[in-house]
Amino acid sequence: MSEQVPETLSPEEAAEEIDTLVRELTYHADLYYNREAPELSDAEYDRLFRRLQHLETAFPALLRKDSPTRRVGAVPLTDFSSHPHTTPMLSLDNAMNGEELQEFLERTERLLQRRKEEEEHASEEALEWTSEYKFDGVALSLTYIDGVLEQALTRGDGVVGEDVSENVRTIRSVPLRLSSPEEERFPLPERLEVRGEVLFRRDDFLALNEERVERDEPPFANPRNAASGSLRQLDSTITAQRPLSFYAYSASVREQVPFPDSHFEQMQYLHRLGFHLSSRFAICTSPEEIFSHYEAALVEREELPFEVDGLVIKVNQVPLQELLGARERSPRWAIAVKFPPVEAFTTLEDIEIQVGRTGALTPVAHLTPVPVGGVVVSRATLHNEDEIRRKGIRIGDTVIVRRQGDVIPAVVSYVAGKRDGSEREFHFPTRCPECNAEVEREEGEAVIRCLNPSCPAQTVQRIIHFVSRKALDIEGLGEKLILLLVEHELVSDIADLFSLTTEAVQELPRMGEKSAENVVSAIRAAREGVPFGRFLYALGIRHVGERTAKIIAEAAPTVEELRHLSEERLLELPEVGPEIARSVLAFLNSPAEQELLDRILAAGFHFQAHTPPTEHSTSLAGKSFVLTGTLSRSRGEVQEEIERHGGRVSSSVSKKTDFLVAGESAGSKVEKAKKLGISILSEAELRALFA
Ligand code: IVH
């Protein structure tokens, strides 16, 4: 290709050419991806694209946030940073049926009437509603400054979100630059916030899962998780390969600038700027219209490429929305009307017993594959023995399976009318189906457990847990490989992982030298710098989840201290009740577990030193502080620490203040805070909040 050598360009010339290329490529990409009306051949487009990439490499300072080259991803991050939302991302109240919807509509109308009277609101404008799909994806807030996408935040806890800008720049349906709309009435605002939902198509989701299973990676439970997992990749080139889409559902501007004052018109405005919207979107002026819109949507939903879990009904007029206001978590002017769960009939072919990490025997239903709400279901959990008995389900039954939201498919019931007498009752095994050891049902427990601590099925599950993402996060050690390692007797417990050699691993079927080497070095690398809490979680002690492990590790940050934990001490810890304490003590008092722990530690673990609060902690998110009196550190230092934890510091006490931090000889602010019922903290109490 006859590229002009960039060095012969001055930075000014390069900037000019980059500007032209960005504009042209943006224009043509829109024609190609959004309007399906390309004007350039693929080859010509590629040539321009590569030219731009070339110039950006030669002049890195000229790389722009709205460059189409960002669509392929950027340099990987080490972590996402947290940022507060300009206004909280609220949730929606739900109406589960027509009655609840009717109630909402009436209540809102009454409230509006009252508010109008109170505020002497003159307008007699009739209340209008909009109805649109409720997307079942991942919420995102996009900020455009002068038409350029500056920041994309996830919802987070609603107050503080994670910055996923680089990833979002790879999503084709997110415009990187907004071209000014044609109309003069509403020029592009200086700052525009667009909120919406990132979605994964159902067919893409199925294809992705197939690939993942092939590669020995765990499949995603549903399209929403696939969207979320794709969006939260530190390496945006991975996100770029995932077919994500963005659908907008709200727009806001901060300043008093001309902007459409109804939800419907705002959405039309976004559409003109290039955003995708709910395919069903209507203004309704009566409850009857809303109900008939709902009926039509119910039929249509199954054919949509995406999952939708209901409709959102909103007051159309923005001034009326403002008059109605919001509760702490949800606006008073909108409601989500949920669709009923998706169900299907199929045959229960068999019941298989799976042995889990803690030896629990779980019955799993094998079903004749059936599409349920767009996803083919062939397995479903039956929870436990009692559940099967309670439902009276037999093998061979026609059953109803249900999927809703992120729940694993469940067998709801059998269909009595379909029985022909050939159905068989299921008998729960009295021995472990994997190792033939005895099983036991503890008093008061629904779960039946295999009592053999060296049951190979348990070993496999314990190892899967040990290396999983939230535990030691050992890459390349998937379920299939773990099964092979156990089957070939290279590994019979977690500790054996650390004495694996490349030579031994590479003897396994379909294992090359390079992959074997990678796995072995990933296992070795996992011994370095693990926070002790994660290690404790990885051990898979019953009832000790991620959070509890962290709490225990804070109280006992070394193995020595862990081993000396008493029941009293455990019970003093936040969120640790008798059940957890008993389970931890059982682990500590079990000679077999302790011997295993010794062998794991002998592999040479170096734990991360006790971590101070992370830089992006959000423990004080949304909380407002005022400092007063003489503190033992400078005000600046204290303020910085509060902000590092997501809080804000302001200078005067008001109703909005959450805490007053009072040092020595504090004065009038304490009085004011007392009057307003605001919590007053000493420095020590503030430190406790940080922890
Ligand atoms: S409006 C202030 N419209 O549902 C109200 N939300 O349960 C803001 N969602 O966090 C939400 N589709 O992420 C709105 N058409 C839609 C929506 C929608 C999906 C999500 C949104 C929100 C959640 C609330």
Short mmCIF file of N, CA and C in Angstrom, two decimals, residues 536-673:
data_model
loop_
_atom_site.label_atom_id
_atom_site.label_comp_id
_atom_site.label_asym_id
_atom_site.label_seq_id
_atom_site.Cartn_x
_atom_site.Cartn_y
_atom_site.Cartn_z
N LEU A 536 -8.66 -17.93 51.90
CA LEU A 536 -9.60 -18.57 52.83
C LEU A 536 -10.89 -18.95 52.11
N TYR A 537 -11.35 -18.05 51.26
CA TYR A 537 -12.55 -18.34 50.46
C TYR A 537 -12.29 -19.54 49.55
N ALA A 538 -11.08 -19.55 48.95
CA ALA A 538 -10.74 -20.60 47.99
C ALA A 538 -10.77 -21.99 48.64
N LEU A 539 -10.50 -22.06 49.94
CA LEU A 539 -10.47 -23.35 50.62
C LEU A 539 -11.84 -24.03 50.62
N GLY A 540 -12.87 -23.24 50.39
CA GLY A 540 -14.20 -23.84 50.22
C GLY A 540 -14.82 -24.35 51.50
N ILE A 541 -14.56 -23.67 52.60
CA ILE A 541 -15.18 -24.06 53.87
C ILE A 541 -16.68 -23.80 53.76
N ARG A 542 -17.47 -24.76 54.23
CA ARG A 542 -18.92 -24.61 54.12
C ARG A 542 -19.40 -23.31 54.76
N HIS A 543 -20.31 -22.65 54.13
CA HIS A 543 -20.92 -21.40 54.60
C HIS A 543 -19.97 -20.19 54.58
N VAL A 544 -18.71 -20.40 54.17
CA VAL A 544 -17.79 -19.26 54.15
C VAL A 544 -17.68 -18.73 52.72
N GLY A 545 -18.51 -17.75 52.42
CA GLY A 545 -18.49 -17.11 51.11
C GLY A 545 -17.40 -16.06 51.06
N GLU A 546 -17.42 -15.33 49.94
CA GLU A 546 -16.38 -14.33 49.71
C GLU A 546 -16.31 -13.29 50.83
N ARG A 547 -17.49 -12.79 51.20
CA ARG A 547 -17.58 -11.72 52.19
C ARG A 547 -17.14 -12.19 53.56
N THR A 548 -17.68 -13.35 53.95
CA THR A 548 -17.35 -13.88 55.27
C THR A 548 -15.86 -14.17 55.35
N ALA A 549 -15.29 -14.71 54.28
CA ALA A 549 -13.86 -15.02 54.28
C ALA A 549 -13.06 -13.76 54.53
N LYS A 550 -13.52 -12.67 53.91
CA LYS A 550 -12.79 -11.41 54.06
C LYS A 550 -12.87 -10.93 55.50
N ILE A 551 -14.07 -11.06 56.08
CA ILE A 551 -14.25 -10.61 57.46
C ILE A 551 -13.37 -11.43 58.40
N ILE A 552 -13.34 -12.74 58.19
CA ILE A 552 -12.53 -13.59 59.06
C ILE A 552 -11.04 -13.26 58.87
N ALA A 553 -10.65 -13.03 57.61
CA ALA A 553 -9.23 -12.74 57.34
C ALA A 553 -8.81 -11.42 57.97
N GLU A 554 -9.74 -10.49 58.08
CA GLU A 554 -9.38 -9.24 58.72
C GLU A 554 -9.11 -9.45 60.21
N ALA A 555 -9.89 -10.36 60.81
CA ALA A 555 -9.70 -10.63 62.24
C ALA A 555 -8.49 -11.54 62.46
N ALA A 556 -8.21 -12.41 61.51
CA ALA A 556 -7.10 -13.35 61.65
C ALA A 556 -6.32 -13.36 60.35
N PRO A 557 -5.41 -12.38 60.20
CA PRO A 557 -4.77 -12.21 58.90
C PRO A 557 -3.64 -13.20 58.58
N THR A 558 -3.34 -14.13 59.48
CA THR A 558 -2.32 -15.14 59.15
C THR A 558 -2.88 -16.52 59.48
N VAL A 559 -2.23 -17.54 58.94
CA VAL A 559 -2.68 -18.91 59.18
C VAL A 559 -2.62 -19.22 60.68
N GLU A 560 -1.52 -18.77 61.32
CA GLU A 560 -1.38 -18.99 62.75
C GLU A 560 -2.60 -18.44 63.51
N GLU A 561 -2.91 -17.19 63.21
CA GLU A 561 -4.03 -16.55 63.91
C GLU A 561 -5.36 -17.25 63.58
N LEU A 562 -5.48 -17.67 62.34
CA LEU A 562 -6.69 -18.38 61.94
C LEU A 562 -6.87 -19.62 62.80
N ARG A 563 -5.75 -20.35 62.96
CA ARG A 563 -5.83 -21.61 63.71
C ARG A 563 -6.13 -21.41 65.18
N HIS A 564 -5.91 -20.20 65.65
CA HIS A 564 -6.19 -19.93 67.06
C HIS A 564 -7.55 -19.28 67.30
N LEU A 565 -8.33 -19.15 66.26
CA LEU A 565 -9.64 -18.51 66.43
C LEU A 565 -10.53 -19.35 67.34
N SER A 566 -11.16 -18.69 68.30
CA SER A 566 -12.07 -19.42 69.18
C SER A 566 -13.50 -19.17 68.74
N GLU A 567 -14.39 -19.96 69.25
CA GLU A 567 -15.79 -19.78 68.92
C GLU A 567 -16.27 -18.38 69.33
N GLU A 568 -15.84 -17.97 70.54
CA GLU A 568 -16.27 -16.65 71.04
C GLU A 568 -15.82 -15.55 70.08
N ARG A 569 -14.55 -15.65 69.70
CA ARG A 569 -13.99 -14.61 68.81
C ARG A 569 -14.73 -14.61 67.47
N LEU A 570 -15.00 -15.78 66.95
CA LEU A 570 -15.70 -15.87 65.67
C LEU A 570 -17.07 -15.22 65.76
N LEU A 571 -17.76 -15.53 66.88
CA LEU A 571 -19.11 -15.02 67.02
C LEU A 571 -19.16 -13.50 67.21
N GLU A 572 -18.01 -12.94 67.59
CA GLU A 572 -17.97 -11.48 67.75
C GLU A 572 -17.91 -10.77 66.40
N LEU A 573 -17.50 -11.51 65.37
CA LEU A 573 -17.28 -10.86 64.07
C LEU A 573 -18.61 -10.52 63.40
N PRO A 574 -18.61 -9.40 62.66
CA PRO A 574 -19.85 -9.02 61.99
C PRO A 574 -20.28 -10.12 61.01
N GLU A 575 -21.55 -10.36 60.95
CA GLU A 575 -22.15 -11.31 60.01
C GLU A 575 -21.80 -12.78 60.24
N VAL A 576 -21.08 -13.07 61.34
CA VAL A 576 -20.77 -14.47 61.61
C VAL A 576 -21.72 -14.99 62.70
N GLY A 577 -22.55 -15.93 62.32
CA GLY A 577 -23.49 -16.52 63.26
C GLY A 577 -23.02 -17.90 63.67
N PRO A 578 -23.81 -18.59 64.50
CA PRO A 578 -23.41 -19.90 65.01
C PRO A 578 -23.13 -20.93 63.91
N GLU A 579 -23.89 -20.86 62.82
CA GLU A 579 -23.73 -21.86 61.77
C GLU A 579 -22.35 -21.73 61.10
N ILE A 580 -22.00 -20.47 60.80
CA ILE A 580 -20.70 -20.23 60.17
C ILE A 580 -19.59 -20.59 61.14
N ALA A 581 -19.73 -20.13 62.40
CA ALA A 581 -18.70 -20.39 63.40
C ALA A 581 -18.48 -21.90 63.53
N ARG A 582 -19.56 -22.65 63.58
CA ARG A 582 -19.46 -24.10 63.74
C ARG A 582 -18.69 -24.70 62.56
N SER A 583 -19.02 -24.20 61.39
CA SER A 583 -18.40 -24.75 60.19
C SER A 583 -16.90 -24.43 60.14
N VAL A 584 -16.54 -23.21 60.56
CA VAL A 584 -15.12 -22.84 60.57
C VAL A 584 -14.38 -23.70 61.58
N LEU A 585 -15.00 -23.88 62.76
CA LEU A 585 -14.34 -24.69 63.79
C LEU A 585 -14.21 -26.14 63.35
N ALA A 586 -15.23 -26.64 62.66
CA ALA A 586 -15.16 -28.02 62.17
C ALA A 586 -13.96 -28.15 61.22
N PHE A 587 -13.78 -27.13 60.40
CA PHE A 587 -12.64 -27.14 59.47
C PHE A 587 -11.32 -27.10 60.25
N LEU A 588 -11.26 -26.21 61.26
CA LEU A 588 -10.01 -26.06 62.01
C LEU A 588 -9.71 -27.29 62.86
N ASN A 589 -10.76 -27.99 63.30
CA ASN A 589 -10.55 -29.16 64.17
C ASN A 589 -10.45 -30.47 63.40
N SER A 590 -10.58 -30.39 62.08
CA SER A 590 -10.51 -31.63 61.31
C SER A 590 -9.05 -31.94 60.95
N PRO A 591 -8.51 -33.06 61.46
CA PRO A 591 -7.11 -33.37 61.16
C PRO A 591 -6.88 -33.47 59.65
N ALA A 592 -7.84 -34.04 58.92
CA ALA A 592 -7.64 -34.20 57.48
C ALA A 592 -7.55 -32.84 56.79
N GLU A 593 -8.45 -31.92 57.18
CA GLU A 593 -8.43 -30.59 56.56
C GLU A 593 -7.14 -29.84 56.90
N GLN A 594 -6.70 -30.00 58.14
CA GLN A 594 -5.50 -29.27 58.55
C GLN A 594 -4.26 -29.84 57.88
N GLU A 595 -4.27 -31.15 57.67
CA GLU A 595 -3.12 -31.74 56.98
C GLU A 595 -3.09 -31.24 55.54
N LEU A 596 -4.28 -31.17 54.93
CA LEU A 596 -4.36 -30.67 53.57
C LEU A 596 -3.88 -29.22 53.51
N LEU A 597 -4.34 -28.42 54.48
CA LEU A 597 -3.94 -27.02 54.52
C LEU A 597 -2.41 -26.91 54.63
N ASP A 598 -1.82 -27.75 55.51
CA ASP A 598 -0.35 -27.74 55.65
C ASP A 598 0.32 -28.05 54.31
N ARG A 599 -0.23 -29.02 53.62
CA ARG A 599 0.39 -29.40 52.34
C ARG A 599 0.24 -28.29 51.30
N ILE A 600 -0.91 -27.62 51.32
CA ILE A 600 -1.09 -26.50 50.36
C ILE A 600 -0.08 -25.41 50.68
N LEU A 601 0.05 -25.09 51.99
CA LEU A 601 0.95 -24.01 52.38
C LEU A 601 2.40 -24.36 52.09
N ALA A 602 2.71 -25.66 52.16
CA ALA A 602 4.09 -26.09 51.91
C ALA A 602 4.50 -25.79 50.47
N ALA A 603 3.51 -25.53 49.62
CA ALA A 603 3.84 -25.17 48.23
C ALA A 603 4.49 -23.79 48.17
N GLY A 604 4.47 -23.05 49.30
CA GLY A 604 5.16 -21.77 49.34
C GLY A 604 4.29 -20.58 48.97
N PHE A 605 3.22 -20.36 49.73
CA PHE A 605 2.36 -19.20 49.48
C PHE A 605 2.94 -17.94 50.10
N HIS A 606 2.85 -16.84 49.39
CA HIS A 606 3.16 -15.53 49.98
C HIS A 606 1.91 -14.70 49.90
N PHE A 607 1.30 -14.45 51.05
CA PHE A 607 0.05 -13.70 51.03
C PHE A 607 0.32 -12.22 50.95
N GLN A 608 -0.67 -11.53 50.36
CA GLN A 608 -0.56 -10.09 50.28
C GLN A 608 -0.66 -9.54 51.69
N ALA A 609 0.18 -8.53 51.96
CA ALA A 609 0.11 -7.92 53.28
C ALA A 609 -1.29 -7.37 53.48
N HIS A 610 -1.69 -7.26 54.73
CA HIS A 610 -3.03 -6.77 55.05
C HIS A 610 -3.29 -5.47 54.28
N THR A 611 -4.35 -5.48 53.46
CA THR A 611 -4.54 -4.34 52.55
C THR A 611 -5.25 -3.18 53.21
N PRO A 612 -4.70 -1.99 53.05
CA PRO A 612 -5.43 -0.81 53.49
C PRO A 612 -6.61 -0.63 52.55
N PRO A 613 -7.60 0.17 52.92
CA PRO A 613 -8.77 0.36 52.06
C PRO A 613 -8.31 0.70 50.64
N THR A 614 -8.96 0.10 49.65
CA THR A 614 -8.50 0.32 48.28
C THR A 614 -8.77 1.75 47.86
N GLU A 615 -8.05 2.12 46.84
CA GLU A 615 -8.12 3.49 46.39
C GLU A 615 -9.54 3.87 45.96
N HIS A 616 -10.27 2.87 45.45
CA HIS A 616 -11.58 3.21 44.93
C HIS A 616 -12.70 2.67 45.80
N SER A 617 -12.43 2.55 47.08
CA SER A 617 -13.46 2.07 47.98
C SER A 617 -14.67 2.99 47.89
N THR A 618 -15.84 2.41 48.02
CA THR A 618 -17.04 3.23 47.91
C THR A 618 -17.88 3.09 49.17
N SER A 619 -17.18 2.76 50.29
CA SER A 619 -17.93 2.49 51.51
C SER A 619 -18.72 3.71 51.98
N LEU A 620 -18.28 4.91 51.60
CA LEU A 620 -19.00 6.11 52.05
C LEU A 620 -19.73 6.79 50.89
N ALA A 621 -19.97 6.00 49.83
CA ALA A 621 -20.57 6.59 48.63
C ALA A 621 -21.83 7.37 48.95
N GLY A 622 -21.89 8.57 48.45
CA GLY A 622 -23.11 9.36 48.58
C GLY A 622 -23.27 10.04 49.92
N LYS A 623 -22.33 9.80 50.86
CA LYS A 623 -22.47 10.38 52.20
C LYS A 623 -21.79 11.75 52.24
N SER A 624 -22.45 12.65 52.92
CA SER A 624 -21.92 14.00 52.99
C SER A 624 -21.41 14.30 54.40
N PHE A 625 -20.18 14.82 54.49
CA PHE A 625 -19.53 15.09 55.77
C PHE A 625 -19.24 16.58 55.93
N VAL A 626 -19.23 17.03 57.19
CA VAL A 626 -18.70 18.36 57.50
C VAL A 626 -17.67 18.17 58.62
N LEU A 627 -16.52 18.87 58.49
CA LEU A 627 -15.46 18.74 59.51
C LEU A 627 -15.47 19.98 60.37
N THR A 628 -15.29 19.79 61.68
CA THR A 628 -15.24 20.97 62.55
C THR A 628 -14.31 20.71 63.73
N GLY A 629 -13.85 21.79 64.36
CA GLY A 629 -12.95 21.66 65.51
C GLY A 629 -11.53 21.30 65.07
N THR A 630 -10.67 21.05 66.08
CA THR A 630 -9.27 20.73 65.76
C THR A 630 -9.13 19.22 65.65
N LEU A 631 -8.67 18.79 64.50
CA LEU A 631 -8.50 17.35 64.28
C LEU A 631 -7.02 17.00 64.43
N SER A 632 -6.76 15.70 64.65
CA SER A 632 -5.36 15.31 64.86
C SER A 632 -4.56 15.33 63.56
N ARG A 633 -5.26 15.33 62.43
CA ARG A 633 -4.56 15.47 61.15
C ARG A 633 -5.08 16.71 60.46
N SER A 634 -4.44 17.10 59.36
CA SER A 634 -4.92 18.31 58.69
C SER A 634 -6.28 18.02 58.08
N ARG A 635 -7.09 19.07 57.95
CA ARG A 635 -8.41 18.93 57.32
C ARG A 635 -8.27 18.30 55.94
N GLY A 636 -7.24 18.77 55.21
CA GLY A 636 -7.02 18.28 53.84
C GLY A 636 -6.86 16.77 53.81
N GLU A 637 -6.06 16.28 54.77
CA GLU A 637 -5.81 14.83 54.80
C GLU A 637 -7.09 14.06 55.08
N VAL A 638 -7.85 14.57 56.05
CA VAL A 638 -9.09 13.87 56.42
C VAL A 638 -10.06 13.90 55.24
N GLN A 639 -10.15 15.08 54.61
CA GLN A 639 -11.06 15.21 53.46
C GLN A 639 -10.66 14.22 52.35
N GLU A 640 -9.36 14.14 52.12
CA GLU A 640 -8.89 13.25 51.06
C GLU A 640 -9.31 11.81 51.35
N GLU A 641 -9.15 11.42 52.61
CA GLU A 641 -9.49 10.04 52.95
C GLU A 641 -10.99 9.79 52.78
N ILE A 642 -11.79 10.76 53.19
CA ILE A 642 -13.25 10.60 53.02
C ILE A 642 -13.57 10.44 51.54
N GLU A 643 -12.94 11.28 50.72
CA GLU A 643 -13.23 11.23 49.29
C GLU A 643 -12.74 9.93 48.66
N ARG A 644 -11.63 9.43 49.18
CA ARG A 644 -11.15 8.16 48.65
C ARG A 644 -12.15 7.04 48.88
N HIS A 645 -12.96 7.20 49.92
CA HIS A 645 -13.98 6.19 50.20
C HIS A 645 -15.32 6.56 49.57
N GLY A 646 -15.32 7.55 48.71
CA GLY A 646 -16.53 7.86 47.96
C GLY A 646 -17.41 8.93 48.60
N GLY A 647 -17.02 9.46 49.76
CA GLY A 647 -17.84 10.47 50.43
C GLY A 647 -17.51 11.88 49.93
N ARG A 648 -18.31 12.85 50.40
CA ARG A 648 -18.08 14.24 50.02
C ARG A 648 -17.89 15.05 51.29
N VAL A 649 -17.14 16.16 51.18
CA VAL A 649 -16.98 17.03 52.34
C VAL A 649 -17.48 18.40 51.96
N SER A 650 -18.38 18.96 52.76
CA SER A 650 -18.77 20.34 52.46
C SER A 650 -18.52 21.19 53.68
N SER A 651 -18.68 22.51 53.51
CA SER A 651 -18.21 23.40 54.58
C SER A 651 -19.29 23.72 55.60
N SER A 652 -20.57 23.63 55.21
CA SER A 652 -21.57 23.99 56.21
C SER A 652 -22.58 22.88 56.45
N VAL A 653 -23.10 22.88 57.65
CA VAL A 653 -24.06 21.84 58.05
C VAL A 653 -25.44 22.19 57.49
N SER A 654 -26.06 21.24 56.83
CA SER A 654 -27.43 21.45 56.34
C SER A 654 -28.20 20.14 56.49
N LYS A 655 -29.46 20.18 56.05
CA LYS A 655 -30.29 18.96 56.14
C LYS A 655 -29.66 17.81 55.36
N LYS A 656 -28.87 18.19 54.34
CA LYS A 656 -28.28 17.18 53.47
C LYS A 656 -27.04 16.52 54.08
N THR A 657 -26.52 17.08 55.19
CA THR A 657 -25.32 16.52 55.80
C THR A 657 -25.66 15.19 56.46
N ASP A 658 -24.79 14.19 56.27
CA ASP A 658 -25.01 12.91 56.93
C ASP A 658 -24.25 12.83 58.25
N PHE A 659 -22.99 13.34 58.27
CA PHE A 659 -22.17 13.24 59.48
C PHE A 659 -21.41 14.53 59.74
N LEU A 660 -21.35 14.90 61.01
CA LEU A 660 -20.45 15.99 61.40
C LEU A 660 -19.29 15.34 62.15
N VAL A 661 -18.06 15.58 61.67
CA VAL A 661 -16.91 15.04 62.38
C VAL A 661 -16.37 16.15 63.29
N ALA A 662 -16.45 15.94 64.59
CA ALA A 662 -16.10 17.01 65.52
C ALA A 662 -14.80 16.70 66.24
N GLY A 663 -13.81 17.60 66.10
CA GLY A 663 -12.55 17.47 66.82
C GLY A 663 -12.61 18.24 68.12
N GLU A 664 -11.43 18.57 68.66
CA GLU A 664 -11.33 19.34 69.91
C GLU A 664 -11.98 20.71 69.73
N SER A 665 -12.51 21.22 70.83
CA SER A 665 -13.16 22.53 70.91
C SER A 665 -14.01 22.89 69.68
N ALA A 666 -14.87 21.94 69.31
CA ALA A 666 -15.81 22.22 68.22
C ALA A 666 -16.87 23.18 68.73
N GLY A 667 -17.41 24.01 67.82
CA GLY A 667 -18.31 25.06 68.29
C GLY A 667 -19.74 24.91 67.80
N SER A 668 -20.21 25.97 67.14
CA SER A 668 -21.64 26.10 66.83
C SER A 668 -22.16 25.01 65.89
N LYS A 669 -21.27 24.46 65.10
CA LYS A 669 -21.74 23.46 64.14
C LYS A 669 -22.32 22.24 64.85
N VAL A 670 -21.75 21.93 66.02
CA VAL A 670 -22.25 20.79 66.77
C VAL A 670 -23.69 21.05 67.19
N GLU A 671 -23.97 22.28 67.62
CA GLU A 671 -25.33 22.63 68.04
C GLU A 671 -26.31 22.47 66.89
N LYS A 672 -25.88 23.02 65.74
CA LYS A 672 -26.75 22.98 64.57
C LYS A 672 -27.02 21.52 64.16
N ALA A 673 -25.94 20.72 64.20
CA ALA A 673 -26.09 19.31 63.81
C ALA A 673 -27.07 18.60 64.74
#
